[in-house]
PDB file of C-alpha atoms in Angstrom:
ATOM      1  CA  UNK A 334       2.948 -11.675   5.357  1.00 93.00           C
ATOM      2  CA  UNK A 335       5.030 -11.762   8.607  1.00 93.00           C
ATOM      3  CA  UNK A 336       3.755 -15.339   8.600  1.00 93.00           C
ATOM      4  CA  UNK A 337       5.129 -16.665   5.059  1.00 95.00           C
ATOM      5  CA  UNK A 338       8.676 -14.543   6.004  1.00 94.00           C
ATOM      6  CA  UNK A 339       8.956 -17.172   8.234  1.00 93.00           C
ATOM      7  CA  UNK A 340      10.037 -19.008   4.407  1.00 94.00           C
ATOM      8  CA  UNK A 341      12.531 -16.522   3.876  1.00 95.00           C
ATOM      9  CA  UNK A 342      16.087 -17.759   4.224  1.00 95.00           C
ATOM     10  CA  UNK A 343      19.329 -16.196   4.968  1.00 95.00           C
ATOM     11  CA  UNK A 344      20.734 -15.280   1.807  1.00 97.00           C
ATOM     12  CA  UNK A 345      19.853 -14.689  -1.521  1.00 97.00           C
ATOM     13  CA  UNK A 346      20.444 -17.504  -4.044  1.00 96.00           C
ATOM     14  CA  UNK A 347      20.839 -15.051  -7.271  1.00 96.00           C
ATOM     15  CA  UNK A 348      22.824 -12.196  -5.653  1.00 96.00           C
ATOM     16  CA  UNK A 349      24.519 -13.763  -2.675  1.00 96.00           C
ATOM     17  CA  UNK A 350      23.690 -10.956  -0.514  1.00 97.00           C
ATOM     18  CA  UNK A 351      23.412 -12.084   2.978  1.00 97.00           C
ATOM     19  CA  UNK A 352      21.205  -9.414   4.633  1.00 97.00           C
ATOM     20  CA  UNK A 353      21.670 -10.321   8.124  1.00 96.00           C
ATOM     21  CA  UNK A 354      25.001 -10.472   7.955  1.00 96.00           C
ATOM     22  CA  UNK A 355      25.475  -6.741   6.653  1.00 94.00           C
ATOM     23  CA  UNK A 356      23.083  -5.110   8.654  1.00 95.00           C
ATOM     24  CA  UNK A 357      21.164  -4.993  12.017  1.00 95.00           C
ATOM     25  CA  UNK A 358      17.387  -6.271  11.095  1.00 96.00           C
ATOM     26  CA  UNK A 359      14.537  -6.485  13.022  1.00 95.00           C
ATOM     27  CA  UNK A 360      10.916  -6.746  13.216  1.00 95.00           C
ATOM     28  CA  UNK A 361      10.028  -3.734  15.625  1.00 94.00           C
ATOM     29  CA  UNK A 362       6.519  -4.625  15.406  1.00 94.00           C
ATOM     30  CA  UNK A 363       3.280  -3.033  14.777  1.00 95.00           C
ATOM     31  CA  UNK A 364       2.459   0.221  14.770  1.00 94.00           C
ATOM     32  CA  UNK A 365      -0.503   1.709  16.907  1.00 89.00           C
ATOM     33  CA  UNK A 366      -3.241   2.742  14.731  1.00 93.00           C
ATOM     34  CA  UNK A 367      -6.773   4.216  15.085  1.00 90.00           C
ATOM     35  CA  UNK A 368      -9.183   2.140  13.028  1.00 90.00           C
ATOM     36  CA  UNK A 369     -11.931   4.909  13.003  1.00 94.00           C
ATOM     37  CA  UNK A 370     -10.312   8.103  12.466  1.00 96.00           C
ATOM     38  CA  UNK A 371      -8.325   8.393   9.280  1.00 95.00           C
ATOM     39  CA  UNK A 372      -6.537  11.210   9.837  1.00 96.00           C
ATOM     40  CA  UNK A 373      -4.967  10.408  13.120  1.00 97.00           C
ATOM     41  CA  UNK A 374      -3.945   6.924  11.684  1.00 96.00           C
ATOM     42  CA  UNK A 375      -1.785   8.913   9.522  1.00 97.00           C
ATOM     43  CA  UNK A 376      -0.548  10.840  12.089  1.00 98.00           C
ATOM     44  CA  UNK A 377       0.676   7.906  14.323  1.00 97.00           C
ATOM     45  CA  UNK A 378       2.028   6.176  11.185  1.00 97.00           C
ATOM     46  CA  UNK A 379       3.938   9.221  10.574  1.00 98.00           C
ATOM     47  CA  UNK A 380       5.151   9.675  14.040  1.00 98.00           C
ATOM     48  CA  UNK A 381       5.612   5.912  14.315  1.00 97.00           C
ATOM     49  CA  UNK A 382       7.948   5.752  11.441  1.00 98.00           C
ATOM     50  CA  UNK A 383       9.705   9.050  12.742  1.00 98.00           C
ATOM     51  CA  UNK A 384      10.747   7.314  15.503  1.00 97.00           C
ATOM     52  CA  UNK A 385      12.242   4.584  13.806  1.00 97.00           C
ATOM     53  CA  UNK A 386      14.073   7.057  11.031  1.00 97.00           C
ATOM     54  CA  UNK A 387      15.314   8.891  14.566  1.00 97.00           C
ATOM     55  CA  UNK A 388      17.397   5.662  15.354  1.00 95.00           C
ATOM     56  CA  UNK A 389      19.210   6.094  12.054  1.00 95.00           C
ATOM     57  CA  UNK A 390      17.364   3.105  10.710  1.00 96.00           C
ATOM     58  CA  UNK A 391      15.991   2.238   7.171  1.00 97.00           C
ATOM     59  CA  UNK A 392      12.127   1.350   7.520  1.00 98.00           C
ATOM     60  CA  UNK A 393      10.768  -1.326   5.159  1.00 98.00           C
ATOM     61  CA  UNK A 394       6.939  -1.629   5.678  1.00 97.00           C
ATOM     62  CA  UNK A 395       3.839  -3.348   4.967  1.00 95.00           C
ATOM     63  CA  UNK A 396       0.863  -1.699   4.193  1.00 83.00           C
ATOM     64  CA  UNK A 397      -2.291  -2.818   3.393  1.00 83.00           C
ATOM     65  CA  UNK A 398      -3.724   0.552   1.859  1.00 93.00           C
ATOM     66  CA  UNK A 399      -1.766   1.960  -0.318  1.00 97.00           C
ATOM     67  CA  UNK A 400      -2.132   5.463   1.609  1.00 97.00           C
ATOM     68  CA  UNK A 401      -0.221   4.017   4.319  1.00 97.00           C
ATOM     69  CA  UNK A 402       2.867   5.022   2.156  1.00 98.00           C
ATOM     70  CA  UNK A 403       2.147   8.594   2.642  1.00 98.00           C
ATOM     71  CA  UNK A 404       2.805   9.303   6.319  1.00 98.00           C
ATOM     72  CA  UNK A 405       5.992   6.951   6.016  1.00 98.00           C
ATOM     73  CA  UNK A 406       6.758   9.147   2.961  1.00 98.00           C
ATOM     74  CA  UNK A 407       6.794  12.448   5.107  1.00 98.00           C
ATOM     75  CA  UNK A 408       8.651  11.105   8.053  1.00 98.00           C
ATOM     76  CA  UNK A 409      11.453  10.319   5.950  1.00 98.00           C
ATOM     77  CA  UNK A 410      11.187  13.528   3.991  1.00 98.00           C
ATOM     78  CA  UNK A 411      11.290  15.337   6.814  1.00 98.00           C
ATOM     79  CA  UNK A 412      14.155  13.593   8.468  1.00 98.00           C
ATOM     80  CA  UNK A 413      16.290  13.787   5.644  1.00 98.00           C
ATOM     81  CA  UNK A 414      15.093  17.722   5.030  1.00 98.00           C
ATOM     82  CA  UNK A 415      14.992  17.350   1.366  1.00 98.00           C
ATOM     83  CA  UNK A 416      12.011  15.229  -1.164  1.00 98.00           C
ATOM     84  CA  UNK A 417      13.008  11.952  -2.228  1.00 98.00           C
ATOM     85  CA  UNK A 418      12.908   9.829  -5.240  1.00 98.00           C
ATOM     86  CA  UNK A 419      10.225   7.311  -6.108  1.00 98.00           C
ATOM     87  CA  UNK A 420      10.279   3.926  -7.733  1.00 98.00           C
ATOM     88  CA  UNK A 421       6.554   2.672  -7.743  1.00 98.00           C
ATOM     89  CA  UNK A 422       5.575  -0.921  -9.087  1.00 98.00           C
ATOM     90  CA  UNK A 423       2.147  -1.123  -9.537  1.00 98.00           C
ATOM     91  CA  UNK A 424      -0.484  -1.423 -11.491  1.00 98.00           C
ATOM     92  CA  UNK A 425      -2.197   2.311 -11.293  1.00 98.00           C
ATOM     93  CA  UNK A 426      -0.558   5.825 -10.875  1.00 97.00           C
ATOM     94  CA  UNK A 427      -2.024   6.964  -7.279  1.00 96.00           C
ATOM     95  CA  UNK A 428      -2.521  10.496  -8.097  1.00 96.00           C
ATOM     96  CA  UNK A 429      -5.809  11.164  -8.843  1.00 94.00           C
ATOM     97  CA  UNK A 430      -7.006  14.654  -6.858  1.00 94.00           C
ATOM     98  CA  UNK A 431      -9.589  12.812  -5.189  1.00 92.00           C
ATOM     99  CA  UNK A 432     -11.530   9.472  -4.821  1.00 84.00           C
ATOM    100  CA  UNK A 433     -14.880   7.484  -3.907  1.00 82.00           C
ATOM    101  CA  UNK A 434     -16.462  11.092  -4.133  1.00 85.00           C
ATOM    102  CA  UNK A 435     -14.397  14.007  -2.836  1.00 90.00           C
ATOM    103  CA  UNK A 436     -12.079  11.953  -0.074  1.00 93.00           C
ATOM    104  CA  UNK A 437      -8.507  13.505  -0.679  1.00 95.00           C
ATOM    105  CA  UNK A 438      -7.619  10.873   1.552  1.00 95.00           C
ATOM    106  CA  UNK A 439      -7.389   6.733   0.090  1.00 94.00           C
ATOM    107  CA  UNK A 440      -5.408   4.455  -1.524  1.00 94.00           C
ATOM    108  CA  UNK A 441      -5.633   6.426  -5.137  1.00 94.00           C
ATOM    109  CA  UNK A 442      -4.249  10.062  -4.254  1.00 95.00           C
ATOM    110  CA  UNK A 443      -1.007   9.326  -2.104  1.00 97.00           C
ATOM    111  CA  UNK A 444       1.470  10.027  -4.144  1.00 98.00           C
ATOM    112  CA  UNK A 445      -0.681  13.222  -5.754  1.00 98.00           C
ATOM    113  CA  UNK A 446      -0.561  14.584  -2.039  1.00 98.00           C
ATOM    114  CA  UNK A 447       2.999  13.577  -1.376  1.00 98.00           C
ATOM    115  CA  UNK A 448       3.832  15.876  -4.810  1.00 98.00           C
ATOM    116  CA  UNK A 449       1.490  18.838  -3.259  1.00 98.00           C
ATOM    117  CA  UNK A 450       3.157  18.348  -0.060  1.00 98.00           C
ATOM    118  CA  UNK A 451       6.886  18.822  -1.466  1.00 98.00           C
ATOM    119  CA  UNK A 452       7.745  15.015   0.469  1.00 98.00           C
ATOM    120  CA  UNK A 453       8.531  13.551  -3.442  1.00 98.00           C
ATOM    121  CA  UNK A 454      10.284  15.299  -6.202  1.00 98.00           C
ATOM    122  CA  UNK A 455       7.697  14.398  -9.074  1.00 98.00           C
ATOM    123  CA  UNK A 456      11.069  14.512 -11.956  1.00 98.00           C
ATOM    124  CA  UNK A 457      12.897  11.781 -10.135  1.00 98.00           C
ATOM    125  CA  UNK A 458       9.515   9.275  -9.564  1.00 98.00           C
ATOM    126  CA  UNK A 459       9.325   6.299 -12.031  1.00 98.00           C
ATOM    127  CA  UNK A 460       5.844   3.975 -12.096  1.00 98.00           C
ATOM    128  CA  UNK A 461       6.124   0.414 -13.638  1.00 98.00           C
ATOM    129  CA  UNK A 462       3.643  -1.888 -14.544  1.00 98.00           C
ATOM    130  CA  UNK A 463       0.791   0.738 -15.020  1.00 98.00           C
ATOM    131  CA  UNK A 464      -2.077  -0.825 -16.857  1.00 98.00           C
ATOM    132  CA  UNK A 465      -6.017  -1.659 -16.941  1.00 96.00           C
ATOM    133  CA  UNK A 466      -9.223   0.658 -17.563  1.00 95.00           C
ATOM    134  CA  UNK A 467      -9.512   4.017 -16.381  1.00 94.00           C
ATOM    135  CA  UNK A 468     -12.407   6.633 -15.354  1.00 91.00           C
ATOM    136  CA  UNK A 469     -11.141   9.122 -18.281  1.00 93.00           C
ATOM    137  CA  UNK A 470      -8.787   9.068 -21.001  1.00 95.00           C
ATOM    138  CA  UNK A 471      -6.521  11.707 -19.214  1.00 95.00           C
ATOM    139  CA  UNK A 472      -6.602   9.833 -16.330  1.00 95.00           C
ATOM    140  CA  UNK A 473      -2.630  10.428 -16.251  1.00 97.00           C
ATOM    141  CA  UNK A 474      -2.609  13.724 -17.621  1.00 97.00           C
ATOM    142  CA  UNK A 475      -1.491  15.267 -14.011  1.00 97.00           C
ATOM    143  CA  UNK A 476       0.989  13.245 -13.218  1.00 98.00           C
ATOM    144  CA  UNK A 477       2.725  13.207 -16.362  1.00 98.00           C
ATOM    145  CA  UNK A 478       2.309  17.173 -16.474  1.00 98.00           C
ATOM    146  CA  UNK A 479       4.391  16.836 -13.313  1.00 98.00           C
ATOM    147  CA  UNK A 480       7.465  15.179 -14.786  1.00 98.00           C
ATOM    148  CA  UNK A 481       6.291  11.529 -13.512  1.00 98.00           C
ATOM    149  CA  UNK A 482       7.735   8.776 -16.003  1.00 98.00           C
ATOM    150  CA  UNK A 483       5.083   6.250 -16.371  1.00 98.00           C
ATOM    151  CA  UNK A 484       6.119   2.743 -17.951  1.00 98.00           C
ATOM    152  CA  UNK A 485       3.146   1.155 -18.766  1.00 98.00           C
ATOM    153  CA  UNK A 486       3.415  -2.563 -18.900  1.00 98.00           C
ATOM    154  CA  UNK A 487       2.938  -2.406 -23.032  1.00 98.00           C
ATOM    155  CA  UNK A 488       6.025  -1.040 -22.537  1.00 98.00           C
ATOM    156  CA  UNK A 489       7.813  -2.812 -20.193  1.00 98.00           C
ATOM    157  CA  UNK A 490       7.336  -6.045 -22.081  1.00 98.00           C
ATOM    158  CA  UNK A 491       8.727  -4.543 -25.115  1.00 98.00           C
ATOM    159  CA  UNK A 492      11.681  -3.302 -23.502  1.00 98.00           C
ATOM    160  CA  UNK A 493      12.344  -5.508 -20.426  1.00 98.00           C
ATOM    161  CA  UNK A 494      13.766  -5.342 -16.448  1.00 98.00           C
ATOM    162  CA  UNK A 495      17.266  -4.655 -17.721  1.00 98.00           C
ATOM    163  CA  UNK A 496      17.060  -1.781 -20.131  1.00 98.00           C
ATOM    164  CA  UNK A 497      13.513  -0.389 -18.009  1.00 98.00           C
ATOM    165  CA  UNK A 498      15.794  -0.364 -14.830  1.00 98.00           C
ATOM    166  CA  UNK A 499      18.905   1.232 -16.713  1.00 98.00           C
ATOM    167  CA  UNK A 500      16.460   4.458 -17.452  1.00 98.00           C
ATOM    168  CA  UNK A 501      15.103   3.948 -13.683  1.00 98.00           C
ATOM    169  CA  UNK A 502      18.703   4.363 -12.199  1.00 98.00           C
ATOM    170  CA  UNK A 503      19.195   7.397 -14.867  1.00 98.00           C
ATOM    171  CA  UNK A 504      16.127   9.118 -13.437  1.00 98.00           C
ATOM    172  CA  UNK A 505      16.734   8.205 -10.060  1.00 98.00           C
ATOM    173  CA  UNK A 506      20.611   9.460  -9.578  1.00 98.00           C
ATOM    174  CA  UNK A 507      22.652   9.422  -6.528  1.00 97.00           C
ATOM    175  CA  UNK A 508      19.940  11.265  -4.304  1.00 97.00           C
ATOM    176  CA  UNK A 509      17.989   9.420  -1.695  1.00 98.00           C
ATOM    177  CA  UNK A 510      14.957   7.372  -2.848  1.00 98.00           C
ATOM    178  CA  UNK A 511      11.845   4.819  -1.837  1.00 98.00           C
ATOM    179  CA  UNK A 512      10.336   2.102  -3.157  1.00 98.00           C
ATOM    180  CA  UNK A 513       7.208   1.051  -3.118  1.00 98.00           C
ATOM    181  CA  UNK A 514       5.515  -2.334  -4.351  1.00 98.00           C
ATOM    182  CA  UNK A 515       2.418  -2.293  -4.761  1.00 98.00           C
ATOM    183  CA  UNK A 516       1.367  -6.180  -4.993  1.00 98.00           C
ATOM    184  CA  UNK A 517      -1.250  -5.312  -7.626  1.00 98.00           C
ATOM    185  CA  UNK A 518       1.741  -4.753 -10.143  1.00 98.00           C
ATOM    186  CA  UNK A 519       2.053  -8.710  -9.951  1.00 98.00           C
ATOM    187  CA  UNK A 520      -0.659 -10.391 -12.256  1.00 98.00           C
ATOM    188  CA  UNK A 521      -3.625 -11.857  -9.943  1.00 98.00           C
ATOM    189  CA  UNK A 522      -2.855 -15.518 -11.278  1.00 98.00           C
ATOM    190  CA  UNK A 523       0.055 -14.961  -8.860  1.00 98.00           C
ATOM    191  CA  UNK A 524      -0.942 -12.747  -6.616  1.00 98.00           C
ATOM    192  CA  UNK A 525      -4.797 -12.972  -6.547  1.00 98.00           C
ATOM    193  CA  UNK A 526      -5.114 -11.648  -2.387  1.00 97.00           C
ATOM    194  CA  UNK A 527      -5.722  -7.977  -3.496  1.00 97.00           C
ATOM    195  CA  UNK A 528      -8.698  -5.061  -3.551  1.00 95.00           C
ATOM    196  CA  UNK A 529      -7.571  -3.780  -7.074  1.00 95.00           C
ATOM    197  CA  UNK A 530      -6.501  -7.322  -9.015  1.00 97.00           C
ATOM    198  CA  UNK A 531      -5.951  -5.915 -12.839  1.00 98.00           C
ATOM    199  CA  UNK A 532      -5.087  -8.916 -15.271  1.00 98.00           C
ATOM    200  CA  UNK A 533      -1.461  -8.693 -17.869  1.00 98.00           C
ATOM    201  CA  UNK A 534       0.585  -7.709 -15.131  1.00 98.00           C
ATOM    202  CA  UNK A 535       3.906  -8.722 -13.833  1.00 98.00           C
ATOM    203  CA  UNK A 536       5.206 -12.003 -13.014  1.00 98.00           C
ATOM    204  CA  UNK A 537       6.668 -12.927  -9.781  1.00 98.00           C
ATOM    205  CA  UNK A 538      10.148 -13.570 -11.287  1.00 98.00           C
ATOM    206  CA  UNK A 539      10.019 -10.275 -13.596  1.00 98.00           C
ATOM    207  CA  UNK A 540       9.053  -8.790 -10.839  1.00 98.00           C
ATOM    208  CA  UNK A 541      12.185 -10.267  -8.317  1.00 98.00           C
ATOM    209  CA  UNK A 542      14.676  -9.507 -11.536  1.00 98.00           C
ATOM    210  CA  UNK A 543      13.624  -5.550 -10.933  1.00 98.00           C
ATOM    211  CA  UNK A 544      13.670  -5.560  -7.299  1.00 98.00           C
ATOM    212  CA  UNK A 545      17.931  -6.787  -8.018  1.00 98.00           C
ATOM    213  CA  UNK A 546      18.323  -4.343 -10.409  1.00 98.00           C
ATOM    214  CA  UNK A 547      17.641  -1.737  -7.905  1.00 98.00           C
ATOM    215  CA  UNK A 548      21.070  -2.255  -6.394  1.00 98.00           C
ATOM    216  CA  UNK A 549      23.267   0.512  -6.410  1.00 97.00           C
ATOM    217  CA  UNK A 550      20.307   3.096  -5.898  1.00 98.00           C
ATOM    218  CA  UNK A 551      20.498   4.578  -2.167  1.00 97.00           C
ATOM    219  CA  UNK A 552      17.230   3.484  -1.225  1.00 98.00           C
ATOM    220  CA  UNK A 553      16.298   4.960   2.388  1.00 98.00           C
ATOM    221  CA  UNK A 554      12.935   3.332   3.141  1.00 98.00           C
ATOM    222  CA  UNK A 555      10.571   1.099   1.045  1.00 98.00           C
ATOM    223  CA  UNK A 556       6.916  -0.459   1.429  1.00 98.00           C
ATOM    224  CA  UNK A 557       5.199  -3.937  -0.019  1.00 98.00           C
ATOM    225  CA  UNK A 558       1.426  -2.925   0.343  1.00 98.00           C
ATOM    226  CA  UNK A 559      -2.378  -3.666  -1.267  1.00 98.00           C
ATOM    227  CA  UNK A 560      -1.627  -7.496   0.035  1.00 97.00           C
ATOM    228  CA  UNK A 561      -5.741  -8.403   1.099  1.00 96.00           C
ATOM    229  CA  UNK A 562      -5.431 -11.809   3.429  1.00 95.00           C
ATOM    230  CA  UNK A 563      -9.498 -12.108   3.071  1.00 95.00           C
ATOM    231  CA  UNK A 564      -8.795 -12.099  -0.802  1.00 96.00           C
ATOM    232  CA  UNK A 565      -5.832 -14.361  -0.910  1.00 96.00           C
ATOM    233  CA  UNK A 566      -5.990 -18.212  -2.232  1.00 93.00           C
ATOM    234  CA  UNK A 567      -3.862 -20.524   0.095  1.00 95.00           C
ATOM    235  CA  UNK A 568      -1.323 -17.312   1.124  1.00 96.00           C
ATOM    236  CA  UNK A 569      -0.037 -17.459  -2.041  1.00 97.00           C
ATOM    237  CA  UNK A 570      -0.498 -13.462  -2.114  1.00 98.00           C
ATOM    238  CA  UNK A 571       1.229 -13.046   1.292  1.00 97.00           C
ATOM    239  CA  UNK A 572       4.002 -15.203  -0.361  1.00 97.00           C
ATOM    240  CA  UNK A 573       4.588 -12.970  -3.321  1.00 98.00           C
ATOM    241  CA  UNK A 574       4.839  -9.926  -0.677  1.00 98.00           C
ATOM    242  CA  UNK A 575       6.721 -11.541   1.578  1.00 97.00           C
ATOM    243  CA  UNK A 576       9.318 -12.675  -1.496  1.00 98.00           C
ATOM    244  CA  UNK A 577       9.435  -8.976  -2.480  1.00 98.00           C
ATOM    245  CA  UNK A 578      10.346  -7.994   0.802  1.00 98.00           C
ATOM    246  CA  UNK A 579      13.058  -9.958   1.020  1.00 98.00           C
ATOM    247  CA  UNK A 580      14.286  -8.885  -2.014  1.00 98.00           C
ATOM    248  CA  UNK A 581      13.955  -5.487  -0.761  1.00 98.00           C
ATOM    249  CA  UNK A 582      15.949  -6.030   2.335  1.00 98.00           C
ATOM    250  CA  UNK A 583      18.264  -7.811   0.565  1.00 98.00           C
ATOM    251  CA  UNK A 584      19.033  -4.674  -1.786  1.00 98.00           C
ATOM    252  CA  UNK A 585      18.882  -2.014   1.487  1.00 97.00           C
ATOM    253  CA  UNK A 586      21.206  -3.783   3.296  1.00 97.00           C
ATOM    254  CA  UNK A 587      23.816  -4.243   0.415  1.00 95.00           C
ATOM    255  CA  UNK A 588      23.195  -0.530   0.260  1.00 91.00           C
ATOM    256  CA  UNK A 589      23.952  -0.394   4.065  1.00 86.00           C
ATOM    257  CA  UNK A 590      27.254  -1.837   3.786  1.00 71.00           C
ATOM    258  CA  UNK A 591      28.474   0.183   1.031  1.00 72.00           C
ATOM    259  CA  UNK A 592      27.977   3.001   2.879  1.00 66.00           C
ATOM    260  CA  UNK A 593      30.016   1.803   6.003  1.00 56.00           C
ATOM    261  CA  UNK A 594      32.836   0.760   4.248  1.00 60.00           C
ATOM    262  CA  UNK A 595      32.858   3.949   2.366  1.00 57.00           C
ATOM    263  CA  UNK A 596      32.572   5.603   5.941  1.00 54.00           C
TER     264      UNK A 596
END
């Protein structure tokens, strides 16, 4: 992915947002993580990302497992002192109690721990693009006892971006919030480079027209993750990521300025 940004121009052709020109952007790097013990990879992911959140910046991440959006999750939380909001595209909830066995721990129970944790406020988290086979029928049962809005992609293509993002904003409110994009929500004729492809999902543009309609959210961190390089077909996986980060940045950083002028 940090190869293909390298396609990534200045400015947005749709918006006009210019996100270098608002804000101060950089790649910091990678972060130091220990490829054999789980639990202290989350640890210096956590501290990693508290670090950055310390310098009064923004973090937008890639992950490849989805769980790496938990410790980023709880360094924010706990910088700001409060839970935040989710908006989660992607095409399955990530809150089943456990997985592969009894592992609390992968890329199908983050955002169940973050909820048992008190890092997301389950009444202001919105999932998109939810589809596919599940192990049960109440598969969702949990999270939707929680308060989580699910839009499942029957759904969103009944609907659409505008009027699905109208009720994300309504859910969402003025507090602070994260994004995550799972590259999974984007159907694998797109985006095939992925451990979890599931077929009828988004397109790349439907998916770009959300990631817009985000502005005006404050957004304080957000994550593109489940991109699989050994999976991909000619980076055109790492493309679609890349793409959504941009669009990402692009809405942070409008989102940046508004709050300096404001200032």
């Amino acid at each position: 992915m940090r190869n293909q940004s390298s396609l990534m121009r200045r400015a947005n052709h749709q918006t006009g947002i210019a996100p270098y020109d608002i804000a101060s952007v950089a790649d910091v790097g990678d972060l130091a993580v220990q490829p054999i013990d789980l639990m202290s990879a989350l640890r210096q992911i956590e501290e990693g990302i508290a670090a950055i959140c310390a310098q009064g910046a923004r973090p937008l991440s890639v992950g490849g497992d989805h769980l790496t959006t938990l410790p980023v999750l709880r360094a924010i939380s706990k910088a700001l002192g409060k839970p935040l909001g989710l908006v989660q595209f992607d095409a399955h909830s990530d809150t089943n109690d456990s997985y592969f066995g009894d592992n609390p721990y992968t890329h199908g129970t983050p955002l169940r721990r973050a909820i048992e944790e008190g890092v997301l406020d389950p009444a202001r988290i919105v999932q998109i693009g939810i589809r596919g086979s599940v192990y049960a029928a109440d598969e969702h049962r949990w999270a939707k006892d929680q308060g989580i809005r699910i839009v499942y992609i029957e759904e969103f293509s009944e609907r659409g971006p505008p009027e699905i993002m109208a009720e994300v904003h309504a859910i969402i409110g003025a507090g602070p919030a994260y994004v995550t994009f799972d590259i999974d929500s984007i159907d694998p004729s797109m985006a095939p480079g992925t451990g979890t492809p599931e077929i009828g999902g988004l397109t790349t543009r439907e998916a770009q027209t959300m990631l817009r309609l985000l502005s005006g959210l404050n957004i304080v961190g957000a994550d593109v993750v489940e991109v699989a390089p050994p999976f991909d077909l000619g980076g055109m996986t790492a493309l679609a990521g890349a793409t959504m980060m941009f669009e990402l940045l692009c809405v942070m950083a409008e989102g940046v300025g508004q709050s300096v002028a404001s200032a």
